[in-house]
Coordinates of C-alpha atoms in Angstrom, one line a residue:
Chain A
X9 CA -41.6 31.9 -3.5
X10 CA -38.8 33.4 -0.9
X11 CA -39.3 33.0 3.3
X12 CA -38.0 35.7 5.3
X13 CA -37.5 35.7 8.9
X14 CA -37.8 38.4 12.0
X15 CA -34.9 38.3 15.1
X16 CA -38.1 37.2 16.8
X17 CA -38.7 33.8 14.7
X18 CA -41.5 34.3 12.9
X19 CA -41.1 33.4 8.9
X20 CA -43.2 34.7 6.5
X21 CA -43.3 32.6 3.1
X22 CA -45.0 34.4 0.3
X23 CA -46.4 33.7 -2.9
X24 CA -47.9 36.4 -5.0
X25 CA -49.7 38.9 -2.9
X26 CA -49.7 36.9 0.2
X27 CA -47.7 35.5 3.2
X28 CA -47.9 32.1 5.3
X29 CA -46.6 32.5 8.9
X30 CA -45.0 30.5 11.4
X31 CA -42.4 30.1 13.6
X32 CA -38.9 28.8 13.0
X33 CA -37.9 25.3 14.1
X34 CA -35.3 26.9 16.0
X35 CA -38.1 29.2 17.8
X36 CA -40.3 25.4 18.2
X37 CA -37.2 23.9 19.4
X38 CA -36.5 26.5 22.1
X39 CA -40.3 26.9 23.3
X40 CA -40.3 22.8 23.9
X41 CA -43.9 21.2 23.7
X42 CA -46.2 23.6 22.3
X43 CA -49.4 22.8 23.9
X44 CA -52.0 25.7 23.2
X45 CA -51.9 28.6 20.2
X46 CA -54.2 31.3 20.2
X47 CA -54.9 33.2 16.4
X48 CA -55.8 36.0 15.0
X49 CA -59.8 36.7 13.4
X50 CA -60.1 35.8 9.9
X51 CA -60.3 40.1 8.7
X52 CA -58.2 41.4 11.1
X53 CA -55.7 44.2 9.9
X54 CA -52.2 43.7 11.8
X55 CA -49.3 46.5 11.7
X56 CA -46.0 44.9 11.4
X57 CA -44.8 44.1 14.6
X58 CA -48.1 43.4 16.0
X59 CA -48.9 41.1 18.3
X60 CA -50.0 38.4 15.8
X61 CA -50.9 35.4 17.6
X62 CA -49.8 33.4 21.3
X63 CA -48.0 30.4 21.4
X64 CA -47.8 28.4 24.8
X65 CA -45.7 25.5 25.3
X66 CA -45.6 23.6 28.8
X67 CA -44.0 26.4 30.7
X68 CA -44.8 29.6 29.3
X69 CA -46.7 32.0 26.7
X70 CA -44.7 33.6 24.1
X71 CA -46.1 36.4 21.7
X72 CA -46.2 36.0 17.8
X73 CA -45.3 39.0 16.1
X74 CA -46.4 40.0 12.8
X75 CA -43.4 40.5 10.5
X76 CA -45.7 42.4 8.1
X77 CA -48.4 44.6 7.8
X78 CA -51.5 42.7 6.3
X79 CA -54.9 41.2 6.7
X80 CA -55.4 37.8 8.4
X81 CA -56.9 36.0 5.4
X82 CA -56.4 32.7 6.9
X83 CA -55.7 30.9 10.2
X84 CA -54.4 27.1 10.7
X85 CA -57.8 25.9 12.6
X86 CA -56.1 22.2 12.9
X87 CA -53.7 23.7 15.2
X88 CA -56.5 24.1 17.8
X89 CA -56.8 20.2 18.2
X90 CA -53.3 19.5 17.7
X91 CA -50.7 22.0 18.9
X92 CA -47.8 19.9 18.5
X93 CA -48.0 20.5 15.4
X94 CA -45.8 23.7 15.3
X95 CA -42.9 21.0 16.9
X96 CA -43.5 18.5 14.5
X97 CA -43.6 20.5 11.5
X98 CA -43.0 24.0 11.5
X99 CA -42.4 25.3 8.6
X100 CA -44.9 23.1 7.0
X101 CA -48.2 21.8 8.6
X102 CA -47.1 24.2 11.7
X103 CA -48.2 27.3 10.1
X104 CA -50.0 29.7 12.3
X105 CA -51.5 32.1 9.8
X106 CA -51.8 33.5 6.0
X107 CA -51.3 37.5 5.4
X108 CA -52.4 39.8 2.5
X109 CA -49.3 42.1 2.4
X110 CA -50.3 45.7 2.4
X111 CA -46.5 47.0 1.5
X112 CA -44.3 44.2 -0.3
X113 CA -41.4 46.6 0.6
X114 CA -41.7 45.4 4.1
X115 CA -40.2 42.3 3.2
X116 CA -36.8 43.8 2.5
X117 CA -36.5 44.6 6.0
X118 CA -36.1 41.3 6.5
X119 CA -33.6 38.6 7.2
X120 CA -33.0 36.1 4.5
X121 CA -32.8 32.4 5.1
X122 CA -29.3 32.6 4.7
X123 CA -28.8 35.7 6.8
X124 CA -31.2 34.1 9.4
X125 CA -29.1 30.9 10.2
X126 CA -26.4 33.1 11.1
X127 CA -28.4 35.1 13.5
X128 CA -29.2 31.8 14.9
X129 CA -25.9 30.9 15.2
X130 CA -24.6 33.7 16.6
X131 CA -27.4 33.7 19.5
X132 CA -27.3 29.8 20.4
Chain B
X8 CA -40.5 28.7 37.2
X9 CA -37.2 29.6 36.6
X10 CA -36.1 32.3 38.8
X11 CA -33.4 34.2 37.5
X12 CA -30.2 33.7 39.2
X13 CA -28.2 37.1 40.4
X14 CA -26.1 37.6 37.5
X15 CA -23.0 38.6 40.2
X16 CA -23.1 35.3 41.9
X17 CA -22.0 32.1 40.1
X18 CA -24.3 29.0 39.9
X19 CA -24.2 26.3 42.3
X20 CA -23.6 23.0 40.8
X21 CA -25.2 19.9 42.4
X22 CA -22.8 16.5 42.9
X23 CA -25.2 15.4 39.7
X24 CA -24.6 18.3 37.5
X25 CA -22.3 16.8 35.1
X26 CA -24.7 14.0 34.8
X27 CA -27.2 16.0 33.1
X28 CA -24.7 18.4 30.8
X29 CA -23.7 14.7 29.8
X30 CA -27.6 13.2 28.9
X31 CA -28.0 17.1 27.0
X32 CA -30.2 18.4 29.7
X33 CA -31.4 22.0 29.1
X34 CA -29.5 23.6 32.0
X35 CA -31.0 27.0 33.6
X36 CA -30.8 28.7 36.9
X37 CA -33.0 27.5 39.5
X38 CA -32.7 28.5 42.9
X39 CA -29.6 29.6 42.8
X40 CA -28.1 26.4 41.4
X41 CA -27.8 25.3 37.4
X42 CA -30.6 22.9 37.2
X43 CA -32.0 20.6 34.6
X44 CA -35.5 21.8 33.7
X45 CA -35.8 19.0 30.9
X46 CA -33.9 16.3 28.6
X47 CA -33.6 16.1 25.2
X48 CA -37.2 13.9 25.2
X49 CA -39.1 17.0 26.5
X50 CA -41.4 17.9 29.7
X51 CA -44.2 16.3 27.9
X52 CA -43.0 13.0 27.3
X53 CA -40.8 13.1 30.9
X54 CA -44.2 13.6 32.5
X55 CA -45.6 11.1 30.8
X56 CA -43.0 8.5 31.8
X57 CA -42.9 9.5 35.3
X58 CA -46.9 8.7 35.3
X59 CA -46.4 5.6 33.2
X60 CA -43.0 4.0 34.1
X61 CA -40.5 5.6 36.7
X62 CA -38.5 9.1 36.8
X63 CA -35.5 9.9 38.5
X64 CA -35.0 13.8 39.7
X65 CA -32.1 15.3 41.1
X66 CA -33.3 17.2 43.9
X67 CA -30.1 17.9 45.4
X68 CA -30.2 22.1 45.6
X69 CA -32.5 21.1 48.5
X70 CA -31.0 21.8 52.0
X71 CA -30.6 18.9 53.9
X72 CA -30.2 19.4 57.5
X73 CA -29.9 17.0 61.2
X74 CA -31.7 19.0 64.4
X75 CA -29.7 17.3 67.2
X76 CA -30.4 16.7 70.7
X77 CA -27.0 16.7 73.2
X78 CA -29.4 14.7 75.3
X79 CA -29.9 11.8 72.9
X80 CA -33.5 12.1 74.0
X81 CA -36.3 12.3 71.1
X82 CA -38.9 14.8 73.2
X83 CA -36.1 17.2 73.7
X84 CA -35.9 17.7 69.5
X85 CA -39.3 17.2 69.2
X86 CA -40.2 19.9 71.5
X87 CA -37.8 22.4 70.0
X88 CA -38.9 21.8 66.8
X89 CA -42.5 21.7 67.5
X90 CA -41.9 25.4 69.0
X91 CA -41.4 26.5 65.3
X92 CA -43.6 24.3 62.9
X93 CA -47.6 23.4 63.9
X94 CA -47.0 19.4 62.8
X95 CA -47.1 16.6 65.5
X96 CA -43.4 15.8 66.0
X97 CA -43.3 14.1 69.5
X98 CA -45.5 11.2 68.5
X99 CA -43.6 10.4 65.2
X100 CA -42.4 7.2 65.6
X101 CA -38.7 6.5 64.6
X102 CA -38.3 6.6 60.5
X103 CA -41.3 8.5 60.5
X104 CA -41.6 11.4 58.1
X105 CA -44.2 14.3 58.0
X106 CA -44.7 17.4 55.9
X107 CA -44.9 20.3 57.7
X108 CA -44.3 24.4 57.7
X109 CA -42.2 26.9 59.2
X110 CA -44.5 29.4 60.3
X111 CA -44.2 33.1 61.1
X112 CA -45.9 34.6 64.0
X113 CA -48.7 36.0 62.5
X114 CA -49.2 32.5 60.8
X115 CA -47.7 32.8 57.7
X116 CA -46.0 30.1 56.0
X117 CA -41.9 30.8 56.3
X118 CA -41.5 28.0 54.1
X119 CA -42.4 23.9 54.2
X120 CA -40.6 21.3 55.1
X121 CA -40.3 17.7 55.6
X122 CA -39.4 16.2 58.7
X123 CA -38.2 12.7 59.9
X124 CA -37.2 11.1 63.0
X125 CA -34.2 9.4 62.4
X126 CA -34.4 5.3 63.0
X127 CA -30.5 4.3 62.6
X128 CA -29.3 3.0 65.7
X129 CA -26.7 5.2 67.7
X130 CA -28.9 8.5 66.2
X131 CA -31.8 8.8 69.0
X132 CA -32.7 12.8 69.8
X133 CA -32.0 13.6 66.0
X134 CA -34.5 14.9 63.2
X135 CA -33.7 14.7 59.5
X136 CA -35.2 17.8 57.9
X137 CA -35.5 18.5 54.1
X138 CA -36.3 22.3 53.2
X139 CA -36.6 24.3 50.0
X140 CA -33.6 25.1 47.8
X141 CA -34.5 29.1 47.5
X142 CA -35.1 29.2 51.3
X143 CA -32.3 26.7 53.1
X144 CA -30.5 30.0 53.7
X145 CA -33.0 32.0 55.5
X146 CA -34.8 28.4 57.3
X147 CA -31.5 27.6 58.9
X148 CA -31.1 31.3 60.7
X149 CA -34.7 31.4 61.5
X150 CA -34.4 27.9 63.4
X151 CA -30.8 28.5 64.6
X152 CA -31.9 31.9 66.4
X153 CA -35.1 30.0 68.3
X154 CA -33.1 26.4 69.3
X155 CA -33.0 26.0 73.0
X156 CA -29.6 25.1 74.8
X157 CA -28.7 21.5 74.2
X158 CA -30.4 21.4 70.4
X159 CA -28.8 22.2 67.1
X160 CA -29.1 22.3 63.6
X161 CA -26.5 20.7 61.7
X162 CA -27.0 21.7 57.9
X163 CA -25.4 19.1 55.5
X164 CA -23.9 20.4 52.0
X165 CA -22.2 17.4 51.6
X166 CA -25.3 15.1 50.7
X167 CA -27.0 14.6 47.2
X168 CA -30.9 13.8 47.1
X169 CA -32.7 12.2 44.0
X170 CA -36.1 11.1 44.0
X171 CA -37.6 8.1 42.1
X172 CA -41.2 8.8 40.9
X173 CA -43.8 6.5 39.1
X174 CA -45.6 3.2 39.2
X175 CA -41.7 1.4 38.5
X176 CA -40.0 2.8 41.1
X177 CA -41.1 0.4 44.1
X178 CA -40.1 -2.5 41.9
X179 CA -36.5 -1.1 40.3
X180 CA -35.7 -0.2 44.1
X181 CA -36.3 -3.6 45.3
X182 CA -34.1 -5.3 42.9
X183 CA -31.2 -3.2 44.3
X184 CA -32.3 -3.0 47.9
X185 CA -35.3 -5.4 48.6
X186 CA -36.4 -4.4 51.8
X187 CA -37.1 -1.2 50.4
X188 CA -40.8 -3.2 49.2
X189 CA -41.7 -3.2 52.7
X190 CA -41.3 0.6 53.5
X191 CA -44.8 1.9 53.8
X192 CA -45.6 5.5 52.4
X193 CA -43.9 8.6 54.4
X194 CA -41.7 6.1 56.4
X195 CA -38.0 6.0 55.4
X196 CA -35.0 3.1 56.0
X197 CA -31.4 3.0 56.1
X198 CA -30.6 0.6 53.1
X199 CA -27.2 -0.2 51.2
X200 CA -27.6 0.0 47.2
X201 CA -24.6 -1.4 45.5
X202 CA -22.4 -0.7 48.5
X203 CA -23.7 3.0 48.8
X204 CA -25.1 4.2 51.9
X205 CA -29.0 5.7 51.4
X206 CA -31.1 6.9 53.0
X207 CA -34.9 6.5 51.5
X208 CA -38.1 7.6 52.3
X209 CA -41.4 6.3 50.9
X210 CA -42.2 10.0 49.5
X211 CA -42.2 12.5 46.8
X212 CA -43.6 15.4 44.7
X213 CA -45.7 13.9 42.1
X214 CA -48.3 12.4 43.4
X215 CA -47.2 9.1 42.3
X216 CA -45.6 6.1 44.6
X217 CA -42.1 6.4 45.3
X218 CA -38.6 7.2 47.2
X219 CA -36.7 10.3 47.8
X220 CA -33.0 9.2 48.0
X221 CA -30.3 10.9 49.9
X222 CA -26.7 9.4 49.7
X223 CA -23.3 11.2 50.3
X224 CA -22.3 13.7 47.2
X225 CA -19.5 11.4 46.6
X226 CA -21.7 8.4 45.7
X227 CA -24.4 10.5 44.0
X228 CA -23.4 9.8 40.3
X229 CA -22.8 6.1 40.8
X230 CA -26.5 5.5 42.6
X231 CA -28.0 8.3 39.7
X232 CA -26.8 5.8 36.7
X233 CA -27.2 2.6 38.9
X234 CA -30.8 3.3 38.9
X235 CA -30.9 4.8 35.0
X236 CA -29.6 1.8 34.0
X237 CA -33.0 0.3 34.4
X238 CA -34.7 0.2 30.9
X239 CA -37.8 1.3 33.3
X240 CA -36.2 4.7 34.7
X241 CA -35.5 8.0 32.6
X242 CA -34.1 11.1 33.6
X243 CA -36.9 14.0 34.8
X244 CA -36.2 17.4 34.6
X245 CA -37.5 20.6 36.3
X246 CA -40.2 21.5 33.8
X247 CA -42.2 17.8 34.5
X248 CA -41.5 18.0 38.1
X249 CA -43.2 21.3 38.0
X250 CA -46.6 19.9 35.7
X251 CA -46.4 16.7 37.9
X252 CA -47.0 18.3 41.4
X253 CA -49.7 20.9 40.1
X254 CA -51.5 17.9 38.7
X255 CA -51.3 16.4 42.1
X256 CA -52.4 19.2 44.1
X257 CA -48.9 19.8 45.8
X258 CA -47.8 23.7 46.9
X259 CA -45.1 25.2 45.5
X260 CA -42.9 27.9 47.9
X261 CA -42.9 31.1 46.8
X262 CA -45.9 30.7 44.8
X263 CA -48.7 28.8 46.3
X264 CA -47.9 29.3 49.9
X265 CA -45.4 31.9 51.1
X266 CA -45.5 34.4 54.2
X267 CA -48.9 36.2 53.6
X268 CA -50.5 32.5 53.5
X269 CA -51.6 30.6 56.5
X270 CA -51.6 26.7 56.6
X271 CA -55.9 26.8 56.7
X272 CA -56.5 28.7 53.7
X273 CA -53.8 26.9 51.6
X274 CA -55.3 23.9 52.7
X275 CA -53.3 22.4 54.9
X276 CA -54.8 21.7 57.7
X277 CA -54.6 17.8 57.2
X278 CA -50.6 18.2 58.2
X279 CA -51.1 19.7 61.5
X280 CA -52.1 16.7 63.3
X281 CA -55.3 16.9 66.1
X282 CA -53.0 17.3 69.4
X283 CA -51.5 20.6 67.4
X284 CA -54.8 21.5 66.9
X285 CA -56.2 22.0 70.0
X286 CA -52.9 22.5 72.3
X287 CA -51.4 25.3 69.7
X288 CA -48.3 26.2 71.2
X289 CA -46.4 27.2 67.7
X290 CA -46.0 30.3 66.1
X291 CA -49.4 31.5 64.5
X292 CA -51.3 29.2 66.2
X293 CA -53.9 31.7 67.3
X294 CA -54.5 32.7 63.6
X295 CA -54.7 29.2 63.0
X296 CA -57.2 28.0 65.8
X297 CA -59.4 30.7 64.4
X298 CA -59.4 29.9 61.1
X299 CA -60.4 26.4 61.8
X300 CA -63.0 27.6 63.9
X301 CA -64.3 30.3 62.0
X302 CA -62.9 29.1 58.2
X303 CA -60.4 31.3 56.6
X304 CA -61.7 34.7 54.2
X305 CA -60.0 33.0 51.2
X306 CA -58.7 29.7 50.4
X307 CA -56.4 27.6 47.8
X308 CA -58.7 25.9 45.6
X309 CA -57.7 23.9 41.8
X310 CA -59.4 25.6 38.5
X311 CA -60.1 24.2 35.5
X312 CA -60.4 26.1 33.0
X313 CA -62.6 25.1 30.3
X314 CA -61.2 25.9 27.1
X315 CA -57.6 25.1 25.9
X316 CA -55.7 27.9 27.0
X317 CA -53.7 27.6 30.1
X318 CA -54.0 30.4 32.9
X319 CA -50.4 30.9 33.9
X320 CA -49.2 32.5 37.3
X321 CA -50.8 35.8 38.6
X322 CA -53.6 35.4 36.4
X323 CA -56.9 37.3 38.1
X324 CA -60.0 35.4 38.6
X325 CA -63.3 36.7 38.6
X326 CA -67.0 35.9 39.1
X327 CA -68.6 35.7 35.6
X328 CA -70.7 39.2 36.5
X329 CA -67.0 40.4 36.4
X330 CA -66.2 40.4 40.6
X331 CA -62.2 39.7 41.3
X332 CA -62.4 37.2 43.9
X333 CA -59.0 36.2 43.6
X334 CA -55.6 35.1 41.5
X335 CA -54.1 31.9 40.0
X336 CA -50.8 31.2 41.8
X337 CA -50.1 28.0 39.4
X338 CA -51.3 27.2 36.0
X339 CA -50.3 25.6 33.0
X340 CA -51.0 22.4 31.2
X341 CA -51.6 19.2 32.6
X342 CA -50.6 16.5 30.3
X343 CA -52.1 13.7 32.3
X344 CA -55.2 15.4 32.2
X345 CA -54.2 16.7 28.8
X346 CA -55.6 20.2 29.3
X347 CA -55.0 23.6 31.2
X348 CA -55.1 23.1 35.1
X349 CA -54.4 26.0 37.8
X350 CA -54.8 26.5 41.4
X351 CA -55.3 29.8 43.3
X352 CA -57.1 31.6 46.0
X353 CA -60.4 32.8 46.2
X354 CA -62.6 34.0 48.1
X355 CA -64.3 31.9 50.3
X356 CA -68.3 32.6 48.9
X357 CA -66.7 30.8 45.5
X358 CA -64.7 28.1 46.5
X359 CA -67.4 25.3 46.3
X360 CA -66.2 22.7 43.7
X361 CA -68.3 23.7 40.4
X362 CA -68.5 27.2 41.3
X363 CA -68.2 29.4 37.9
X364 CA -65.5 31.1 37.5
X365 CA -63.8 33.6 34.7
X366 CA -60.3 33.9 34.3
X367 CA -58.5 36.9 32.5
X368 CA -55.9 35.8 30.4
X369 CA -54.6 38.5 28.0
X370 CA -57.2 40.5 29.1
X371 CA -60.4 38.6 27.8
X372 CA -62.4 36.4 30.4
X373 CA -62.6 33.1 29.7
X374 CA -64.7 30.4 31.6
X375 CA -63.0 27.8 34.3
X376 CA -64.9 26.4 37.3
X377 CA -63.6 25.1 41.2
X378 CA -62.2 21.6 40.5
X379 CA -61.6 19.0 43.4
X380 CA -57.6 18.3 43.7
X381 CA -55.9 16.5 42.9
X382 CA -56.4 16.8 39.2
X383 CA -54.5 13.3 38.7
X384 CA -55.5 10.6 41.4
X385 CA -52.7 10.3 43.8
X386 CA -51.1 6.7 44.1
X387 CA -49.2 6.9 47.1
X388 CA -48.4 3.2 48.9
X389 CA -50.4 3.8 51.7

């Protein structure tokens, strides 16, 4: 199981032939309270750097960007009734949707965990 | 909200801005001026608190400004002003404070403002006015160019305003200063609060009960923790202030009422007082006259849209056959209603509370009808 990250925030955690993704706490913790997210249909194919999903906190709408090309096979419905979720949890109960990866080789592209927190770093 | 700041020109700071770098406020540029737009606890809990307890704003990148008559006499202000701003100012009675609007000559809205006639003794023929941060600039040249001999307009950069919002805020300012109790809503008093002058006025931005506080910049950070030392108050950024007046109806300059809008269709015409009404004599007032007789084309309505997505600024509306009828020029969520509320202009055929509405956000329609305003009941101390 690795997670890989985009300069936009999003993570992707995979296992086997398939992705979870979210955004990063840092990406939760800048947005504020996230108070409305809009998915993806369960079937829908998404380039990589598609516009994946919308998250709005309090103030404004921010895009969610597919960091891989896949299939929606799976979207977090309990974040329709609780939002807050992707502040309380992100990288856990926060997740926004699951991905069949169409080219694994994508992931290479990439920013490790590692190589992630130092983008962060250098940006905040 | 946050309007960017002209990268060439350096921030303003208010007398209160080390304040909030020190409680870890999110800093951005507002106005022209570093501003907190929240604290570490977040817009939605700061909203909530305000609403529940009391919140304390630093409003200080308003301008603050005296109109001053040489002849110490009250109608010769009143008049001046009243040549530039459709409210009744003549009849306020001293400590008196009204909301009014700047307005061009084809009725548009220059900007809003409040206005009070100063009570202190020794300060007859002098109006206390309190005008938008983005605007003080432009406001003071447009009433500076109309003043009559014998009038002027004394801006003062050397005062700091908070406000303290929320069902609290009565009772923590009468521990400090009890007569402040008595003070009936949009009325103001000179009061001492730990040995600092204030000014405060029964008045706000949230729709709840409470005070707007102006004391000299010098005194500003002493009176900001002197109140945030009650357990009751908490710090209120920006971002809530901006979720607490939407909730309660309130305009924001710039976005639900600037120079294309008259007073009627944003639905003002409750702060131009009957005498105004009928006698005109301010700038506009023929547009206005006819839209009160004749109703305006469009008008500022609130919208609630029905699902959970918030319709954010400059989001078209449309009948649900698919007819733009008009555009949202504040959305976002309301966390006292706990759910997306907007308000925006429409056309007048559609503006009947329950009217159907669709709203296009990210290009798919989604449903939202007229709502009465305010979304959250006022509770001013009437």
């Amino acid at each position: 199981m690795t997670t890989r990250y985009t300069k936009d925030h999003e993570y992707i955690r995979v296992e086997g032939d398939a992705g979870i993704v979210g955004i990063s706490d840092y990406a939760q913790s800048q947005l504020g309270d996230v108070v409305f997210v809009e998915l993806p249909s369960v079937g829908k194919t998404l380039s990589k750097g598609d516009e994946a999903a919308v998250v709005e906190s309090v103030k404004a709408a921010s895009e969610v960007y597919a960091p891989v090309s896949g299939e929606v096979v799976d979207v977090n419905r309990d974040l329709e009734a609780a939002p807050g979720t992707v502040n309380e949890d992100p990288a856990g109960r926060g997740w926004f949707m699951k991905i069949r990866l169409m080219d694994p080789n994508e992931l290479d592209g990439l920013l490790t965990e590692e190589q992630y927190q130092e983008f962060v770093k250098s940006i905040s | 909200m946050a309007e960017p700041a002209h990268s060439d020109e350096p921030l303003l700071k208010t007398p209160l801005h080390a304040e909030h770098v020190a409680l870890g406020a999110r800093m951005v540029p507002f106005a022209g001026y570093d501003m907190p737009v929240q604290y570490p606890a977040g817009i939605l809990t700061e909203h909530n608190w305000t609403r529940e307890h009391a919140g304390l704003f630093d409003v200080s990148h308003m301008g603050q400004a005296f109109l001053v008559a040489e002849d110490k006499s009250h109608e010769t202000v009143a008049k001046a002003l009243e040549a530039l701003i459709p409210a009744d100012v003549l009849n306020l009675k001293p400590n008196q404070q009204r909301y009014s609007q700047l307005l061009s000559q084809d009725g548009g809205i220059l900007d809003d403002l409040m206005v009070t006639r100063v009570g202190a003794p020794g300060h007859e023929g002098w109006l206390y006015l309190v005008v938008n941060a983005s605007m003080k600039d432009a406001d003071y040249a447009h009433i500076q160019a109309r003043l009559p001999k014998g009038v002027s307009l004394n801006p003062k950069d050397g005062l700091a305003l908070m406000a303290l919002q929320g069902p609290s805020a009565a009772a923590v300012l009468a521990k400090l200063a009890p007569e402040t109790a008595d003070v009936p809503f949009m009325m103001s008093a000179d009061v001492q609060i730990d040995g600092i002058w204030c000014h405060v006025s029964r008045s706000g931005y949230t729709g709840e009960d409470g005070f707007e506080i102006s004391c000299h910049a010098a005194d500003a950070a002493k009176l900001w923790n002197t109140l945030l030392a009650d357990p009751e108050v908490k710090a209120i950024g920006l971002g809530a202030r901006d979720s607490l007046r939407l909730e309660a109806g309130l305009c924001l300059y710039g976005h639900d009422i600037d120079t294309t809008t008259s007073p009627i269709e944003a639905g003002l015409i409750w702060s131009i007082q009957k005498r105004r009404r009928e006698e005109g004599g301010f700038p506009g007032a023929e547009r206005v006259q006819r839209e009160i007789r004749d109703g305006a084309s469009r008008v500022r309505v609130g919208i609630k849209p029905e699902g959970r997505a918030p319709a954010r600024e400059g989001t078209v509306i449309t009948t649900p056959d698919g007819r733009e009828v008009g555009i949202v020029t504040s959305g976002g969520f309301g966390p006292t209603v706990n759910g997306p509320v907007a308000m925006g202009y429409v056309a007048k055929d559609v503006s009947a509370i329950g009217t159907d509405l669709h709203l296009i956000v990210r290009g798919k329609p989604l449903p939202a009808k007229v709502a009465a305003m305010p979304f959250a009941p006022h509770r001013y101390k009437r």
